[in-house]
XYZ file of C-alpha atoms in Angstrom:
742
model
C -25.001 64.851 -39.993
C -26.088 61.557 -38.374
C -29.682 60.574 -38.288
C -31.497 59.467 -35.184
C -30.771 55.757 -34.547
C -27.404 55.776 -36.329
C -24.621 54.057 -34.355
C -21.486 55.836 -33.354
C -18.178 54.454 -34.520
C -17.320 53.471 -30.909
C -20.599 51.618 -30.500
C -20.179 49.939 -33.859
C -16.763 48.613 -32.774
C -18.349 47.007 -29.695
C -20.857 45.130 -31.855
C -18.259 42.910 -33.506
C -18.748 39.174 -33.085
C -15.779 38.894 -30.754
C -16.995 41.703 -28.496
C -20.484 40.267 -28.259
C -19.187 36.807 -27.330
C -16.848 38.327 -24.748
C -19.846 39.819 -22.954
C -22.202 36.855 -23.377
C -23.101 35.138 -20.109
C -23.119 31.768 -21.807
C -20.188 29.567 -22.711
C -19.410 29.360 -26.428
C -16.933 26.769 -27.675
C -15.907 26.221 -31.315
C -14.124 23.077 -32.559
C -12.945 21.832 -35.938
C -14.107 18.582 -37.555
C -11.647 16.636 -35.414
C -13.036 18.054 -32.131
C -9.968 20.239 -31.535
C -10.979 23.406 -29.654
C -10.363 26.542 -31.754
C -12.107 29.110 -29.566
C -13.827 29.596 -26.238
C -15.181 32.808 -24.851
C -14.396 34.253 -21.387
C -17.549 32.770 -19.873
C -16.442 29.312 -21.061
C -13.110 29.839 -19.277
C -15.022 30.605 -16.097
C -17.547 27.776 -16.500
C -15.024 25.051 -17.261
C -12.263 26.429 -15.051
C -9.762 26.912 -17.888
C -7.297 29.778 -18.242
C -6.000 31.378 -21.448
C -6.934 31.048 -25.088
C -6.947 27.582 -26.675
C -3.945 26.605 -28.775
C -5.881 24.415 -31.180
C -4.369 21.241 -29.714
C -6.911 20.836 -26.925
C -9.641 18.287 -27.618
C -13.260 18.707 -26.615
C -12.628 16.224 -23.789
C -10.009 18.598 -22.333
C -12.841 20.792 -21.081
C -13.148 18.401 -18.137
C -15.927 16.109 -19.349
C -15.922 13.123 -16.996
C -14.763 9.810 -18.393
C -18.159 8.182 -18.125
C -19.563 10.888 -20.444
C -16.893 10.501 -23.138
C -19.250 8.343 -25.258
C -21.747 11.241 -25.150
C -19.096 13.606 -26.509
C -18.345 11.172 -29.340
C -22.066 10.934 -30.167
C -22.281 14.729 -30.135
C -19.493 15.062 -32.703
C -20.845 12.342 -34.994
C -24.390 13.714 -34.942
C -23.486 17.362 -35.509
C -20.931 16.677 -38.254
C -23.742 14.962 -40.142
C -25.692 18.225 -39.963
C -27.845 17.564 -36.908
C -28.418 19.481 -33.668
C -27.474 17.863 -30.336
C -28.616 18.762 -26.819
C -27.769 17.092 -23.519
C -26.073 17.265 -20.120
C -22.447 16.550 -19.188
C -20.774 15.947 -15.831
C -17.736 18.241 -15.822
C -14.777 18.383 -13.451
C -13.487 21.956 -13.368
C -9.889 23.016 -13.084
C -10.172 23.367 -9.282
C -11.473 19.804 -8.920
C -15.124 20.654 -8.298
C -17.853 18.953 -10.319
C -20.778 20.668 -12.046
C -23.549 19.696 -14.433
C -23.387 21.477 -17.769
C -26.310 21.728 -20.170
C -25.019 21.996 -23.742
C -26.386 22.503 -27.238
C -24.286 21.868 -30.343
C -24.922 22.972 -33.937
C -22.873 22.625 -37.143
C -20.386 25.352 -38.128
C -20.858 25.768 -41.864
C -18.638 27.171 -44.595
C -20.273 29.646 -47.006
C -20.353 26.763 -49.447
C -22.618 24.867 -47.047
C -20.176 22.172 -45.933
C -19.785 21.443 -42.214
C -16.348 22.601 -41.058
C -16.747 22.333 -37.295
C -19.005 22.437 -34.259
C -20.372 25.358 -32.243
C -21.310 24.488 -28.654
C -23.225 26.732 -26.276
C -23.291 25.683 -22.641
C -24.451 26.836 -19.246
C -24.533 25.452 -15.723
C -27.660 23.395 -15.289
C -30.187 24.573 -12.698
C -28.657 28.043 -12.599
C -30.636 29.678 -15.370
C -34.179 30.542 -16.329
C -34.591 27.052 -17.793
C -34.431 25.186 -14.481
C -37.752 23.443 -15.095
C -36.436 22.109 -18.391
C -33.200 20.938 -16.787
C -34.909 19.269 -13.850
C -36.027 16.066 -15.528
C -32.754 15.494 -17.352
C -30.721 15.952 -14.191
C -32.952 13.706 -12.130
C -32.516 11.014 -14.755
C -28.724 11.349 -14.693
C -28.623 11.354 -10.895
C -30.737 8.206 -10.882
C -28.350 6.572 -13.359
C -25.327 7.365 -11.213
C -26.975 6.110 -8.055
C -28.156 2.924 -9.768
C -24.534 2.110 -10.552
C -23.611 1.801 -6.877
C -24.069 -1.300 -4.740
C -22.298 -0.141 -1.577
C -23.683 2.264 1.028
C -20.508 4.298 1.473
C -19.987 4.629 -2.273
C -23.623 5.611 -2.805
C -23.542 8.360 -0.181
C -20.248 9.759 -1.430
C -21.647 9.927 -4.946
C -24.601 11.916 -3.660
C -22.344 14.456 -1.946
C -20.125 14.669 -5.026
C -23.141 15.496 -7.175
C -24.540 18.172 -4.878
C -21.430 20.045 -3.650
C -20.595 22.689 -4.798
C -23.170 22.900 -7.564
C -26.278 22.928 -5.369
C -24.856 23.421 -1.900
C -21.849 24.570 0.083
C -22.431 21.913 2.745
C -23.896 18.430 2.580
C -24.602 16.138 5.524
C -26.117 12.676 5.245
C -27.129 10.770 8.346
C -28.502 7.222 8.565
C -30.518 5.573 11.296
C -28.687 2.756 13.096
C -30.896 1.182 15.717
C -32.307 4.104 17.681
C -29.439 6.466 16.829
C -28.797 8.860 13.957
C -25.197 8.505 12.724
C -23.463 10.950 10.400
C -22.111 9.170 7.320
C -21.139 12.079 5.064
C -19.824 15.563 5.815
C -18.813 17.301 2.570
C -18.110 21.001 2.103
C -17.005 23.423 -0.558
C -13.488 22.909 -1.794
C -10.815 23.927 0.683
C -12.940 24.340 3.816
C -13.340 21.981 6.786
C -15.384 22.545 9.937
C -13.293 23.618 12.936
C -13.035 21.211 15.880
C -15.914 21.095 18.355
C -18.373 22.556 15.872
C -20.251 20.202 13.565
C -20.171 16.503 14.363
C -17.657 14.544 12.232
C -18.386 11.416 10.221
C -19.257 8.574 12.570
C -20.636 10.849 15.264
C -24.103 10.538 16.733
C -26.424 13.400 15.779
C -29.127 14.678 18.105
C -31.314 17.447 16.759
C -33.206 19.299 19.500
C -37.009 19.433 19.418
C -38.155 22.247 17.144
C -35.070 22.064 14.934
C -36.001 22.015 11.240
C -34.188 18.651 10.778
C -36.194 17.198 13.658
C -39.372 18.486 12.008
C -38.360 16.896 8.681
C -37.859 13.480 10.294
C -41.049 13.572 12.342
C -43.223 14.771 9.468
C -41.350 12.792 6.786
C -41.355 15.812 4.504
C -38.756 18.116 2.974
C -38.250 21.306 4.998
C -37.007 24.557 3.441
C -35.318 27.301 5.455
C -35.240 30.044 2.849
C -33.444 32.715 4.890
C -31.868 32.135 8.300
C -31.903 35.877 8.988
C -35.706 35.794 9.068
C -36.221 32.748 11.335
C -34.731 31.218 14.458
C -34.286 27.548 15.333
C -32.602 25.843 18.308
C -29.037 24.751 17.557
C -27.760 21.164 18.141
C -24.806 22.586 20.109
C -23.024 25.826 20.956
C -20.216 24.918 18.561
C -22.677 24.350 15.715
C -24.337 27.722 16.352
C -20.947 29.440 16.478
C -19.678 28.022 13.161
C -22.979 28.848 11.449
C -22.504 32.469 12.430
C -18.850 32.509 11.364
C -19.482 31.213 7.837
C -22.787 33.023 7.444
C -25.282 30.242 6.825
C -27.958 31.685 4.573
C -30.332 28.874 3.611
C -30.884 25.122 4.041
C -33.002 22.229 2.866
C -33.455 19.032 4.875
C -34.995 16.031 3.121
C -35.792 12.763 4.934
C -34.663 9.562 3.205
C -37.871 7.553 3.221
C -38.613 4.278 1.470
C -41.645 1.997 1.930
C -42.831 4.173 4.815
C -39.568 3.793 6.749
C -37.148 6.643 7.437
C -33.567 5.595 6.699
C -32.041 8.949 7.590
C -31.885 12.466 6.224
C -29.997 14.613 3.709
C -29.037 18.154 4.675
C -28.014 20.805 2.127
C -26.896 24.262 3.156
C -25.621 27.473 1.549
C -23.356 30.004 3.221
C -21.187 33.015 2.476
C -18.216 30.766 1.679
C -19.161 31.001 -2.007
C -20.358 33.834 -4.195
C -23.663 32.804 -5.755
C -26.215 34.791 -7.676
C -28.850 33.742 -5.194
C -27.607 32.618 -1.756
C -31.055 31.304 -0.853
C -33.027 28.219 -1.763
C -36.590 28.554 -3.003
C -39.588 26.251 -3.273
C -38.404 24.975 -6.648
C -35.109 23.898 -5.054
C -37.023 22.249 -2.210
C -39.118 20.160 -4.602
C -36.090 19.265 -6.642
C -34.063 18.172 -3.587
C -37.060 16.191 -2.346
C -37.121 14.326 -5.668
C -33.375 13.663 -5.356
C -33.868 12.385 -1.790
C -36.415 9.858 -3.009
C -33.885 8.420 -5.429
C -31.149 8.527 -2.810
C -33.348 6.643 -0.332
C -34.016 3.894 -2.887
C -30.309 3.642 -3.696
C -29.364 3.504 -0.010
C -32.021 0.886 0.684
C -30.769 -1.257 -2.204
C -27.182 -0.835 -1.022
C -28.092 -1.785 2.557
C -29.943 -4.884 1.361
C -27.059 -5.805 -0.919
C -24.462 -5.387 1.820
C -26.533 -7.492 4.205
C -26.881 -10.273 1.628
C -23.211 -9.992 0.685
C -22.173 -10.228 4.326
C -24.388 -13.290 4.825
C -23.081 -15.007 1.701
C -19.444 -14.215 2.425
C -19.803 -15.413 6.021
C -21.351 -18.605 4.686
C -18.465 -19.077 2.263
C -15.831 -18.140 4.834
C -17.086 -20.733 7.295
C -17.027 -23.399 4.600
C -13.338 -22.774 3.893
C -10.512 -23.884 6.229
C -10.109 -21.862 9.394
C -7.307 -19.356 9.539
C -4.485 -19.558 10.262
C -3.737 -22.916 8.680
C -1.867 -25.450 10.838
C 1.919 -25.424 10.806
C 3.150 -28.346 8.698
C 6.637 -29.837 8.567
C 8.616 -29.039 5.445
C 6.044 -26.651 3.959
C 5.428 -22.918 3.836
C 1.804 -22.132 2.983
C -0.118 -19.020 1.927
C -3.780 -18.921 0.883
C -6.097 -16.290 -0.583
C -9.795 -16.214 -1.347
C -11.575 -13.305 -3.039
C -15.248 -13.197 -4.031
C -16.054 -11.797 -7.450
C -16.626 -8.071 -7.824
C -20.353 -7.423 -8.429
C -21.559 -6.122 -11.762
C -23.535 -2.975 -11.069
C -25.679 -3.497 -14.156
C -26.914 -6.841 -12.862
C -28.980 -5.270 -10.126
C -28.504 -8.439 -8.078
C -24.830 -8.282 -7.288
C -25.093 -11.050 -4.705
C -25.276 -13.545 -7.550
C -21.772 -12.542 -8.616
C -20.238 -12.532 -5.130
C -19.629 -16.028 -3.836
C -19.088 -19.240 -5.687
C -17.822 -22.759 -5.371
C -14.060 -22.199 -5.305
C -12.211 -23.817 -2.428
C -8.812 -24.855 -1.205
C -7.745 -27.169 1.585
C -4.664 -28.482 3.354
C -5.227 -31.836 5.083
C -2.738 -33.364 7.567
C -2.300 -37.059 6.779
C -0.287 -39.888 8.284
C 3.371 -39.525 9.245
C 3.577 -35.858 8.325
C 2.261 -36.273 4.796
C -0.075 -33.545 3.580
C -3.100 -33.544 1.284
C -3.314 -30.413 -0.899
C -6.588 -29.525 -2.622
C -7.833 -26.866 -5.022
C -11.318 -27.086 -6.556
C -14.036 -25.154 -8.338
C -17.769 -25.879 -8.469
C -19.445 -24.518 -11.590
C -21.829 -21.615 -11.016
C -22.179 -18.848 -8.442
C -24.251 -18.015 -5.447
C -25.256 -19.864 -2.312
C -26.069 -23.096 -4.167
C -22.527 -23.415 -5.563
C -21.089 -22.586 -2.130
C -23.298 -25.214 -0.477
C -22.187 -27.903 -2.946
C -18.599 -26.840 -2.368
C -19.003 -27.249 1.395
C -20.332 -30.787 1.005
C -17.557 -31.790 -1.392
C -14.841 -30.317 0.815
C -16.154 -32.211 3.867
C -16.420 -35.428 1.852
C -12.899 -35.104 0.461
C -11.446 -34.529 3.927
C -13.194 -37.692 5.128
C -12.012 -39.724 2.125
C -8.459 -38.425 2.535
C -8.209 -39.891 6.032
C -8.198 -43.373 4.434
C -4.751 -42.483 3.060
C -5.555 -43.961 -0.314
C -3.869 -42.816 -3.545
C -5.077 -39.482 -5.036
C -6.733 -41.210 -8.016
C -8.838 -43.342 -5.656
C -9.833 -40.251 -3.674
C -11.021 -38.440 -6.825
C -12.930 -41.541 -7.942
C -14.833 -41.581 -4.643
C -15.406 -37.827 -4.832
C -16.804 -38.247 -8.344
C -19.399 -40.669 -6.990
C -20.210 -38.272 -4.168
C -20.685 -35.436 -6.652
C -23.513 -37.416 -8.199
C -25.053 -38.054 -4.795
C -25.223 -34.381 -3.777
C -27.124 -33.430 -6.950
C -30.805 -32.698 -6.388
C -32.838 -35.574 -7.924
C -34.798 -34.681 -11.076
C -37.167 -36.768 -13.187
C -38.813 -36.235 -16.549
C -42.511 -36.644 -17.321
C -42.051 -40.401 -17.649
C -40.266 -40.777 -14.298
C -36.813 -41.301 -15.769
C -33.896 -39.944 -13.763
C -32.473 -36.839 -15.463
C -30.478 -35.586 -12.505
C -27.633 -33.268 -13.542
C -24.727 -33.422 -11.100
C -22.747 -30.203 -10.639
C -19.601 -29.919 -12.737
C -16.545 -29.697 -10.506
C -12.869 -29.400 -11.346
C -10.412 -30.521 -8.700
C -6.717 -31.149 -8.159
C -5.750 -33.436 -5.270
C -2.117 -33.871 -4.254
C -0.281 -35.718 -1.498
C 3.122 -34.356 -0.547
C 5.730 -36.130 1.580
C 8.140 -33.479 2.864
C 10.805 -36.043 3.920
C 11.051 -37.741 0.512
C 9.900 -34.628 -1.428
C 7.600 -36.912 -3.381
C 4.447 -35.340 -4.817
C 1.646 -37.689 -5.883
C -1.407 -36.235 -7.573
C -4.463 -36.802 -9.737
C -6.330 -34.195 -11.738
C -10.051 -33.859 -12.502
C -10.151 -31.271 -15.276
C -8.482 -28.502 -13.269
C -5.849 -26.061 -14.517
C -2.350 -27.382 -13.712
C -0.516 -25.699 -10.829
C 2.363 -23.335 -11.525
C 5.815 -24.595 -10.569
C 8.351 -21.958 -9.537
C 11.962 -23.161 -9.355
C 15.055 -20.918 -9.326
C 13.162 -17.960 -10.789
C 11.576 -19.974 -13.603
C 7.777 -20.238 -13.736
C 6.159 -23.081 -15.679
C 3.038 -25.184 -15.499
C 3.486 -28.468 -13.655
C 3.756 -31.223 -16.243
C 0.576 -33.299 -15.946
C 0.238 -36.173 -18.408
C -3.143 -37.516 -17.292
C -5.876 -34.872 -16.930
C -9.142 -36.591 -16.113
C -12.641 -35.321 -16.712
C -14.269 -32.913 -14.245
C -16.157 -34.544 -11.411
C -19.787 -35.241 -12.221
C -19.468 -35.603 -16.022
C -18.124 -39.162 -16.341
C -20.221 -41.208 -18.733
C -22.220 -44.084 -17.305
C -20.516 -47.438 -17.659
C -17.016 -45.928 -17.573
C -15.313 -46.835 -14.311
C -13.655 -43.966 -12.462
C -10.367 -45.905 -12.311
C -10.122 -45.460 -16.076
C -10.638 -41.710 -15.823
C -8.374 -40.586 -12.967
C -4.726 -41.563 -13.032
C -2.052 -41.016 -10.424
C 1.262 -39.391 -11.266
C 4.343 -38.774 -9.154
C 6.992 -36.037 -9.226
C 9.894 -35.185 -6.958
C 10.090 -31.517 -6.009
C 13.493 -29.808 -5.841
C 14.437 -28.157 -2.522
C 12.773 -24.757 -2.190
C 10.372 -25.338 -5.094
C 7.068 -23.451 -4.971
C 3.686 -24.631 -6.231
C 0.870 -22.163 -6.919
C -2.552 -23.775 -7.205
C -5.390 -21.515 -8.369
C -8.914 -21.393 -9.719
C -9.842 -19.715 -12.986
C -10.855 -16.461 -11.292
C -7.128 -15.655 -11.126
C -6.782 -15.356 -14.915
C -10.364 -14.754 -16.119
C -10.665 -11.062 -15.335
C -13.192 -8.445 -16.355
C -11.292 -6.040 -18.682
C -10.593 -2.578 -17.238
C -13.083 0.074 -18.310
C -10.420 2.078 -20.121
C -9.015 -0.980 -21.931
C -8.758 -0.676 -25.689
C -8.683 -3.414 -28.273
C -9.449 -7.104 -27.969
C -9.002 -8.784 -24.583
C -5.763 -10.777 -24.187
C -5.730 -14.485 -25.002
C -5.242 -17.155 -22.338
C -1.600 -17.607 -23.358
C -0.966 -13.855 -23.127
C -2.605 -13.721 -19.696
C -0.479 -16.611 -18.435
C 2.596 -14.919 -19.880
C 1.880 -11.796 -17.820
C 1.330 -13.934 -14.725
C 4.568 -15.875 -15.272
C 6.574 -12.701 -15.761
C 5.364 -11.038 -12.566
C 5.668 -14.163 -10.446
C 9.247 -14.669 -11.636
C 10.176 -11.289 -10.160
C 9.091 -12.363 -6.653
C 10.007 -16.052 -6.919
C 12.588 -15.828 -4.129
C 10.384 -13.847 -1.755
C 8.129 -15.323 0.986
C 5.048 -17.252 -0.068
C 2.777 -14.500 1.304
C 4.382 -12.058 -1.109
C 3.939 -14.506 -3.993
C 0.247 -14.908 -3.128
C -0.205 -11.127 -3.020
C 1.503 -10.702 -6.379
C -0.606 -13.432 -7.970
C -3.838 -11.680 -6.973
C -2.905 -8.437 -8.767
C -0.716 -9.753 -11.602
C -3.535 -9.960 -14.149
C -5.213 -6.562 -14.788
C -8.967 -6.136 -14.497
C -11.682 -6.782 -11.929
C -12.260 -10.266 -10.523
C -15.088 -11.604 -12.676
C -15.288 -14.928 -10.831
C -14.422 -15.849 -7.282
C -10.778 -16.783 -6.864
C -8.911 -19.194 -4.611
C -5.111 -19.340 -4.418
C -2.934 -21.829 -2.536
C 0.841 -21.374 -2.488
C 3.082 -24.080 -0.992
C 6.879 -24.154 -0.858
C 9.014 -27.168 -0.038
C 11.740 -26.865 2.583
C 15.191 -25.910 1.377
C 16.923 -28.325 3.790
C 16.511 -32.036 4.366
C 14.299 -33.200 7.219
C 15.603 -35.751 9.712
C 14.653 -39.372 9.032
C 15.940 -42.843 9.970
C 14.715 -46.156 8.555
C 15.827 -49.807 8.646
C 14.443 -53.172 7.574
C 14.303 -56.088 10.061
C 13.344 -59.766 9.795
C 9.915 -60.369 11.306
C 11.306 -62.269 14.300
C 10.659 -61.710 18.027
C 14.307 -60.986 18.725
C 14.113 -57.983 16.415
C 11.718 -56.131 18.735
C 14.586 -55.120 21.008
C 16.716 -54.171 17.978
C 13.960 -51.897 16.691
C 13.627 -50.285 20.098
C 17.390 -49.775 20.315
C 17.380 -48.090 16.873
C 14.577 -45.774 17.960
C 16.322 -44.843 21.219
C 19.543 -43.970 19.387
C 17.710 -41.851 16.816
C 15.738 -39.969 19.461
C 18.909 -39.289 21.429
C 20.658 -37.955 18.329
C 17.646 -35.700 17.637
C 17.734 -34.428 21.229
C 14.191 -35.497 21.945
C 13.306 -34.955 25.635
C 13.931 -38.137 27.628
C 10.329 -38.529 28.759
C 9.017 -38.206 25.196
C 11.695 -40.550 23.860
C 10.866 -43.276 26.399
C 7.174 -43.044 25.566
C 7.920 -43.281 21.848
C 10.207 -46.301 22.398
C 7.472 -48.035 24.414
C 4.984 -47.593 21.591
C 7.572 -48.705 19.026
C 7.883 -51.978 20.992
C 4.112 -52.446 21.039
C 3.626 -51.815 17.321
C 6.623 -53.928 16.256
C 5.538 -56.777 18.566
C 2.083 -56.666 16.997
C 3.634 -56.868 13.515
C 5.902 -59.804 14.447
C 3.073 -61.755 16.083
C 0.804 -61.359 13.083
C 3.622 -62.233 10.731
C 4.107 -65.515 12.602
C 0.391 -66.330 12.581
C -0.195 -65.311 8.994
C -1.646 -67.945 6.692
C 1.024 -70.045 5.016
C 0.848 -70.174 1.250
C 0.288 -73.563 -0.343
C 3.426 -75.384 -1.413
C 4.187 -78.853 -2.634
C 6.138 -81.043 -0.193
C 8.204 -84.075 -1.178
C 9.372 -86.539 1.498
C 11.582 -89.555 1.431
C 9.704 -92.452 2.998
C 6.077 -93.208 3.751
C 3.570 -90.332 3.801
C 2.768 -88.767 7.157
C -0.706 -88.671 8.692
C -2.729 -85.510 7.835
C -2.630 -84.049 11.346
C 1.124 -84.346 11.400
C 1.891 -83.466 7.809
C 2.469 -79.791 8.596
C 4.473 -80.399 11.750
C 7.764 -80.249 9.920
C 10.747 -79.075 12.003
C 12.015 -75.702 10.816
C 9.160 -75.117 8.332
C 7.388 -72.365 10.293
C 10.693 -70.656 10.987
C 11.448 -70.788 7.274
C 8.152 -69.171 6.366
C 8.343 -66.581 9.145
C 11.930 -65.840 8.236
C 10.830 -64.802 4.742
C 8.815 -61.927 6.201
C 10.247 -58.529 7.020
C 9.145 -55.217 8.456
C 10.584 -51.751 8.083
C 10.784 -49.179 10.853
C 10.819 -45.529 9.740
C 11.351 -42.664 12.186
C 10.791 -39.009 11.316
C 11.428 -35.884 13.320
C 9.295 -32.848 12.684
C 9.311 -29.444 14.279
C 6.803 -30.393 16.971
C 6.332 -34.161 16.659
C 7.988 -37.534 16.174
C 6.448 -39.751 13.519
C 6.870 -43.535 13.654
C 5.863 -45.880 10.826
C 6.104 -49.674 10.702
C 5.667 -51.330 7.286
C 4.999 -55.027 6.682
C 3.595 -57.316 4.000
C 0.406 -58.263 5.853
C -2.690 -56.861 4.153
C -4.819 -57.051 7.323
C -5.268 -53.650 8.967
C -4.981 -53.602 12.788
C -7.911 -52.890 15.058
C -8.313 -52.396 18.776
C -9.953 -55.319 20.556
C -11.052 -55.737 24.144
C -8.749 -57.954 26.223
C -10.035 -60.020 29.137
C -8.687 -59.720 32.658
C -6.612 -62.893 32.338
C -5.484 -62.373 28.715
C -1.756 -61.998 28.280
C -2.000 -59.845 25.153
C -4.426 -57.669 23.248
C -3.537 -54.370 24.906
C -0.789 -53.066 22.599
C -2.942 -50.967 20.266
C -5.003 -49.811 23.232
C -1.824 -48.305 24.715
C -0.976 -46.691 21.385
C -4.467 -45.213 21.166
C -4.249 -43.803 24.699
C -0.686 -42.478 24.686
C -0.133 -41.238 21.115
C -1.537 -37.953 19.833
C -2.743 -39.708 16.669
C -2.347 -43.145 15.178
C -3.671 -45.137 12.276
C -2.884 -47.468 9.429
C -2.979 -47.300 5.670
C -2.664 -49.836 2.869
C 0.479 -49.827 0.742
C 1.343 -51.623 -2.467
C 3.220 -54.305 -0.545
C 0.970 -54.547 2.505
C 0.237 -51.907 5.132
C 1.800 -49.221 7.316
C 0.962 -48.603 10.976
C 1.900 -45.157 12.244
C 1.623 -42.939 15.288
C 2.581 -39.407 16.327
C 4.191 -38.334 19.607
C 4.456 -34.601 20.386
C 7.934 -33.507 21.388
C 6.880 -30.771 23.790
C 3.998 -32.552 25.495
C 0.762 -34.329 24.744
């Protein structure tokens, strides 16, 4: 006979450990020492959204712990396996894609001998138990951490909605004030449901809450409003469609919290519950109201920071954009060009992402004389508006220096001096100058598309990449000078920067870049040591080789994504490709004699006719050829005669007659020559006249009765552009005539 209090056999069977855990309304998970899941109870299946018993091959991370919390899971295992107790909160993505916060406690699983053989974890959904007050502070801290990691308004608001739906709400709206309007920025709902058309306003729509609406009250009072049960109260609806959808889904409760910071209302956050989900309590209470109000405070700060950051970023990027060449770049004969500029991605942990946005990287393409092109890539050390301002001054100075058409080494020497000038003056306590010029690397090239000759000088910059017939290599640069601004005093710039010349094959491609292309921030999931510079270049070479025959725009796009990781420094890319076919050119050398003017004009007329230049344009070009050649011949005849020793048979001549020797001037003038070079581009004719006279021409005013002095004036008035440049043998005078019109 059983005594009172004895358990029946049936009841005793239900008190086994397995039966108790099956009925427990708390998740229980057991792992071995290697964090492989050995057991989870039915409530754990429901909480984590997993189906079926574990096989022993699932890791603890397979429960859906978000990647950012993986270090927490590792700490949990290490701490508990040493015999400790761990407690904390995880962000978990369930099997259906929804996210919840899970509060977990882990203790050691011990063998009868006392050794730790595994881990026992108990878990529950945070804020949905009797320990809500305990969970509140931990969750607020984690929400603050997630919001602090965002520097963009859209990203910040989406993170808020992701955190609150479906764990705390079935519906989340966030609206921000823009001017005098309230604009909806977020409309997030429980998984699988979207508002029907003509009901709730979509993202981007203007929201107008009627007077007396609880959201209107929240904004006016700047306080969090709780509607605990819609069946007990009545508020005016924003629209008939909104009222209709609320009835269809059975809205039960809502909380509206204004987003206020420094006394200003930025917008509001709306959370609502409905019959779309099955919850233990379909109504919010005062605890929920206070908690959501605390969340709204953090959201408002995050939104305010993001708005300030985006405003500063927009200002800085606009500043940088206007310092770089205008887009699109001009069309240049014999070249295909593609450019890219990307500011650095901000580091969220910096708190002042604007400092990592813009920098001193720049590129430029400068039209020079007779179709030649100046090609520039440069990088000013440092980041922020100061580096961008220095860059703007250097770019403007280089463009001005380049118009002198001097060799690249001379241009870099002048730019080096200018780099010292733009530095802010500094003095020590004794008045000595301790100014530190900015450190600048720069590559300046001059390319002649008709001869395919590339002349360049380098100031400490990475060599361009040369892509020829699918092979990618670095351009061979023998003389790499020091960066601008670091040359030691007393060392002349001519000793630092040297000019080199290469001839590009037809269809060759050059890729000039700044170090932001290869110096990337490693991906967050990267394992092991970061790749070396050689390994990074190897990856870049391999990927560029695959697109070497594609358009330059495609090559530029590939270069920007070839190296994995975020852009840790701003990046400028300039891709240029030489023409695959020869450009049309004619040139001939003439004696510097007056009779040769007509010969030069005849040569020009024949060339223009062969190139099918419109008759009107050809006649104008021939006229200017005559003027320039005549100017060269006249100056050749009047050039100073070098000293020479004369020997005569007979008595010496008087001084005033000693130079009046028949045939002497003709002999001297006959030694001089000029060369006429004609080039046809896609839209222009280029004419160059070379001679041995070092004097550069200038326009002078001619009197009413003067017979000459108007040649260069005509060139200046009738040509699109004209100029002169020194050469090794003398000078070149050039002008440009458009084919289609002035």
